[in-house]
Amino acid sequence: MIHHHWLRKLGIAGGYVIEAVPPDELQDFVFRLALRGFVGANVTIPHKERVLKLSKPDARARAVGAANTLWFADGELCSTNTDVEGFLNNLDACAPGWDRVEEVLVLGAGGAARAVVFGLLERGIKRVHLANRTAARAEALADQFGDKVLPLAWEAFGDLLPRVKLLVNTTSLGMHGQETLDIDVGKLPLDAVVSDLVYVPLKTALLAAAKARGLKTADGLGMLLHQAVRGFELWFGQRPKVTAELRALVEADLTGA
Ligand code: NAP
């Protein structure tokens, strides 16, 4: 829906189709992309790590350890991870100046957290506190990204909230069918920004509580739309815009309105 909207708006004759590719057919799928007339692809679970070996990954894909976008440059199949800029550009749009903060708290240490942490460091954030239910995963991520990433116990993140100017939820807590994230946003400073990657539901309990306190928020749908911009640009050569019109279309689809 997102890419068809942009193709229509920009008058480009192209398409975007969905294909289910079993793991044992991934290599064949990737090698035959160009032959079948494709200019690139998005890939999702469970192929995001394996495509790194089947393509030329850029610095972001290598650092995150996963790619979600493939495209051809001078006939060579390249890969990148657009979640990094989706996260950053969405924050820029929702809370300009957010990156002047010193201390950030990231909850979660899964695939999405790797993209978020890499993006925060790329923007020059000095201290990224990282809390995860499974402490070993937060420690492994901190080991990889260096001493600006500070792992802390999941039970201890509440004590940090009064110092945190940007809180990012990258866990699946708050998603439909999952437990809610137990956090007291009343402890955050009044100029804090809250970002939630979860987009089903669109307005998570975390975002609702942050808004009720008057904090700036950046939601998961905004990140999803912003991450799609780069793929479109790489495939079709024009940089599309995330507009209110596009957001309303996708929101209506997600909520069945
Ligand atoms: P993942 O790799 O499976 O990681 C899940 C994370 O959630 C882990 O840190 C896990 O902790 C934590 N978690 C799960 N259940 C928990 C619980 N009951 N209590 C505490 N922590 C719990 O998943 P992911 O790919 O990073 O995705 C995470 C979320 O981000 C999903 O909701 C996904 O839809 C969303 N996402 C959104 C976008 C976007 O564009 N908006 C992009 C990517 C991802 P453990 O390590 O302890 O298991």
CSV table of N, CA, C and O and ligand atoms in Angstrom, one decimal, residues 83 108-112 132-134 137 154 170-173 175 179 197-199 220 223-224, ligand 1:
chain,number,residue,atom,x,y,z
A,83,ASP,N,15.7,0.3,8.9
A,83,ASP,CA,15.1,0.6,10.2
A,83,ASP,C,15.9,1.7,10.9
A,83,ASP,O,15.3,2.5,11.7
A,108,GLY,N,14.9,-3.3,25.6
A,108,GLY,CA,14.9,-4.4,24.6
A,108,GLY,C,16.3,-4.5,24.0
A,108,GLY,O,17.1,-3.5,24.0
A,109,ALA,N,16.6,-5.7,23.6
A,109,ALA,CA,17.9,-6.0,23.0
A,109,ALA,C,17.8,-7.0,21.8
A,109,ALA,O,18.7,-7.8,21.5
A,110,GLY,N,16.7,-6.9,21.1
A,110,GLY,CA,16.5,-7.8,20.0
A,110,GLY,C,16.9,-7.1,18.7
A,110,GLY,O,17.7,-6.2,18.7
A,111,GLY,N,16.4,-7.6,17.6
A,111,GLY,CA,16.8,-7.1,16.3
A,111,GLY,C,16.5,-5.6,16.1
A,111,GLY,O,17.4,-4.8,15.6
A,112,ALA,N,15.3,-5.1,16.6
A,112,ALA,CA,15.0,-3.7,16.4
A,112,ALA,C,15.9,-2.8,17.3
A,112,ALA,O,16.3,-1.7,16.9
A,132,ASN,N,17.2,-5.0,29.3
A,132,ASN,CA,16.5,-6.1,28.6
A,132,ASN,C,16.2,-7.2,29.6
A,132,ASN,O,17.0,-7.4,30.6
A,133,ARG,N,15.1,-7.8,29.4
A,133,ARG,CA,14.7,-8.9,30.3
A,133,ARG,C,15.8,-10.0,30.5
A,133,ARG,O,16.1,-10.3,31.6
A,134,THR,N,16.4,-10.4,29.3
A,134,THR,CA,17.5,-11.3,29.4
A,134,THR,C,18.8,-10.5,29.4
A,134,THR,O,19.2,-10.0,28.3
A,137,ARG,N,21.7,-10.7,26.7
A,137,ARG,CA,21.5,-10.1,25.4
A,137,ARG,C,21.9,-8.6,25.4
A,137,ARG,O,22.5,-8.1,24.4
A,154,TRP,N,17.0,-5.2,34.1
A,154,TRP,CA,15.6,-4.8,33.7
A,154,TRP,C,14.9,-4.2,34.9
A,154,TRP,O,14.1,-3.2,34.8
A,170,THR,N,11.8,-0.9,22.4
A,170,THR,CA,12.0,-1.8,21.3
A,170,THR,C,11.5,-3.2,21.6
A,170,THR,O,11.8,-4.1,20.8
A,171,THR,N,11.0,-3.4,22.8
A,171,THR,CA,10.5,-4.7,23.1
A,171,THR,C,9.1,-4.9,22.4
A,171,THR,O,8.5,-4.0,21.9
A,172,SER,N,8.6,-6.2,22.5
A,172,SER,CA,7.3,-6.4,21.9
A,172,SER,C,6.2,-6.2,22.9
A,172,SER,O,5.0,-6.4,22.7
A,173,LEU,N,6.6,-5.7,24.1
A,173,LEU,CA,5.6,-5.5,25.2
A,173,LEU,C,4.7,-4.3,24.7
A,173,LEU,O,5.1,-3.3,24.2
A,175,MET,N,2.3,-4.9,22.5
A,175,MET,CA,1.7,-5.3,21.2
A,175,MET,C,0.4,-6.1,21.5
A,175,MET,O,0.3,-6.7,22.6
A,179,GLU,N,1.8,-8.8,27.0
A,179,GLU,CA,1.6,-8.1,28.2
A,179,GLU,C,1.9,-6.6,27.9
A,179,GLU,O,2.6,-6.3,27.0
A,197,LEU,N,8.3,1.5,19.3
A,197,LEU,CA,8.4,0.9,17.9
A,197,LEU,C,7.1,0.0,17.6
A,197,LEU,O,6.9,-0.2,16.4
A,198,VAL,N,6.4,-0.4,18.7
A,198,VAL,CA,5.2,-1.2,18.4
A,198,VAL,C,4.2,-0.4,17.6
A,198,VAL,O,3.9,0.8,17.9
A,199,TYR,N,3.6,-1.0,16.6
A,199,TYR,CA,2.5,-0.2,15.8
A,199,TYR,C,1.2,-1.0,15.7
A,199,TYR,O,0.3,-0.5,15.1
A,220,GLY,N,5.3,3.8,16.3
A,220,GLY,CA,5.9,2.8,15.4
A,220,GLY,C,5.4,2.9,14.0
A,220,GLY,O,6.2,2.6,13.1
A,223,MET,N,7.7,5.3,12.2
A,223,MET,CA,9.0,4.6,11.9
A,223,MET,C,8.9,3.7,10.6
A,223,MET,O,9.7,3.7,9.7
A,224,LEU,N,7.8,3.0,10.6
A,224,LEU,CA,7.5,2.0,9.5
A,224,LEU,C,7.5,2.8,8.2
A,224,LEU,O,8.1,2.4,7.1
B,1,NAP,P1,12.9,-9.6,18.9
B,1,NAP,O1,14.2,-9.6,18.2
B,1,NAP,O2,12.1,-10.8,19.0
B,1,NAP,O3,13.1,-8.9,20.3
B,1,NAP,C1,12.0,-8.8,21.2
B,1,NAP,C2,12.4,-8.0,22.5
B,1,NAP,O4,11.3,-7.9,23.3
B,1,NAP,C3,13.6,-8.7,23.3
B,1,NAP,O5,14.4,-7.7,23.8
B,1,NAP,C4,12.8,-9.4,24.3
B,1,NAP,O6,13.5,-9.7,25.5
B,1,NAP,C5,11.7,-8.4,24.6
B,1,NAP,N1,10.5,-9.1,25.3
B,1,NAP,C6,9.6,-9.9,24.7
B,1,NAP,N2,8.7,-10.3,25.6
B,1,NAP,C7,9.0,-9.7,26.8
B,1,NAP,C8,8.5,-9.7,28.1
B,1,NAP,N3,7.4,-10.4,28.4
B,1,NAP,N4,9.1,-8.9,29.1
B,1,NAP,C9,10.2,-8.2,28.8
B,1,NAP,N5,10.7,-8.1,27.5
B,1,NAP,C10,10.2,-8.9,26.6
B,1,NAP,O7,11.9,-8.6,18.1
B,1,NAP,P2,12.3,-7.2,17.3
B,1,NAP,O8,12.4,-7.6,15.8
B,1,NAP,O9,13.4,-6.6,18.0
B,1,NAP,O10,10.9,-6.4,17.4
B,1,NAP,C11,10.5,-5.8,18.6
B,1,NAP,C12,9.3,-4.9,18.4
B,1,NAP,O11,9.6,-3.8,17.5
B,1,NAP,C13,8.1,-5.6,17.7
B,1,NAP,O12,6.9,-5.2,18.3
B,1,NAP,C14,8.2,-5.2,16.3
B,1,NAP,O13,6.9,-5.2,15.6
B,1,NAP,C15,8.7,-3.8,16.5
B,1,NAP,N6,9.4,-3.2,15.3
B,1,NAP,C16,8.8,-2.1,14.7
B,1,NAP,C17,9.4,-1.5,13.6
B,1,NAP,C18,8.8,-0.3,13.0
B,1,NAP,O14,9.2,0.0,11.9
B,1,NAP,N7,8.0,0.4,13.7
B,1,NAP,C19,10.6,-2.1,13.1
B,1,NAP,C20,11.2,-3.2,13.7
B,1,NAP,C21,10.5,-3.8,14.8
B,1,NAP,P3,14.4,-11.0,25.7
B,1,NAP,O15,15.7,-10.8,25.0
B,1,NAP,O16,14.5,-11.2,27.2
B,1,NAP,O17,13.6,-12.1,25.0
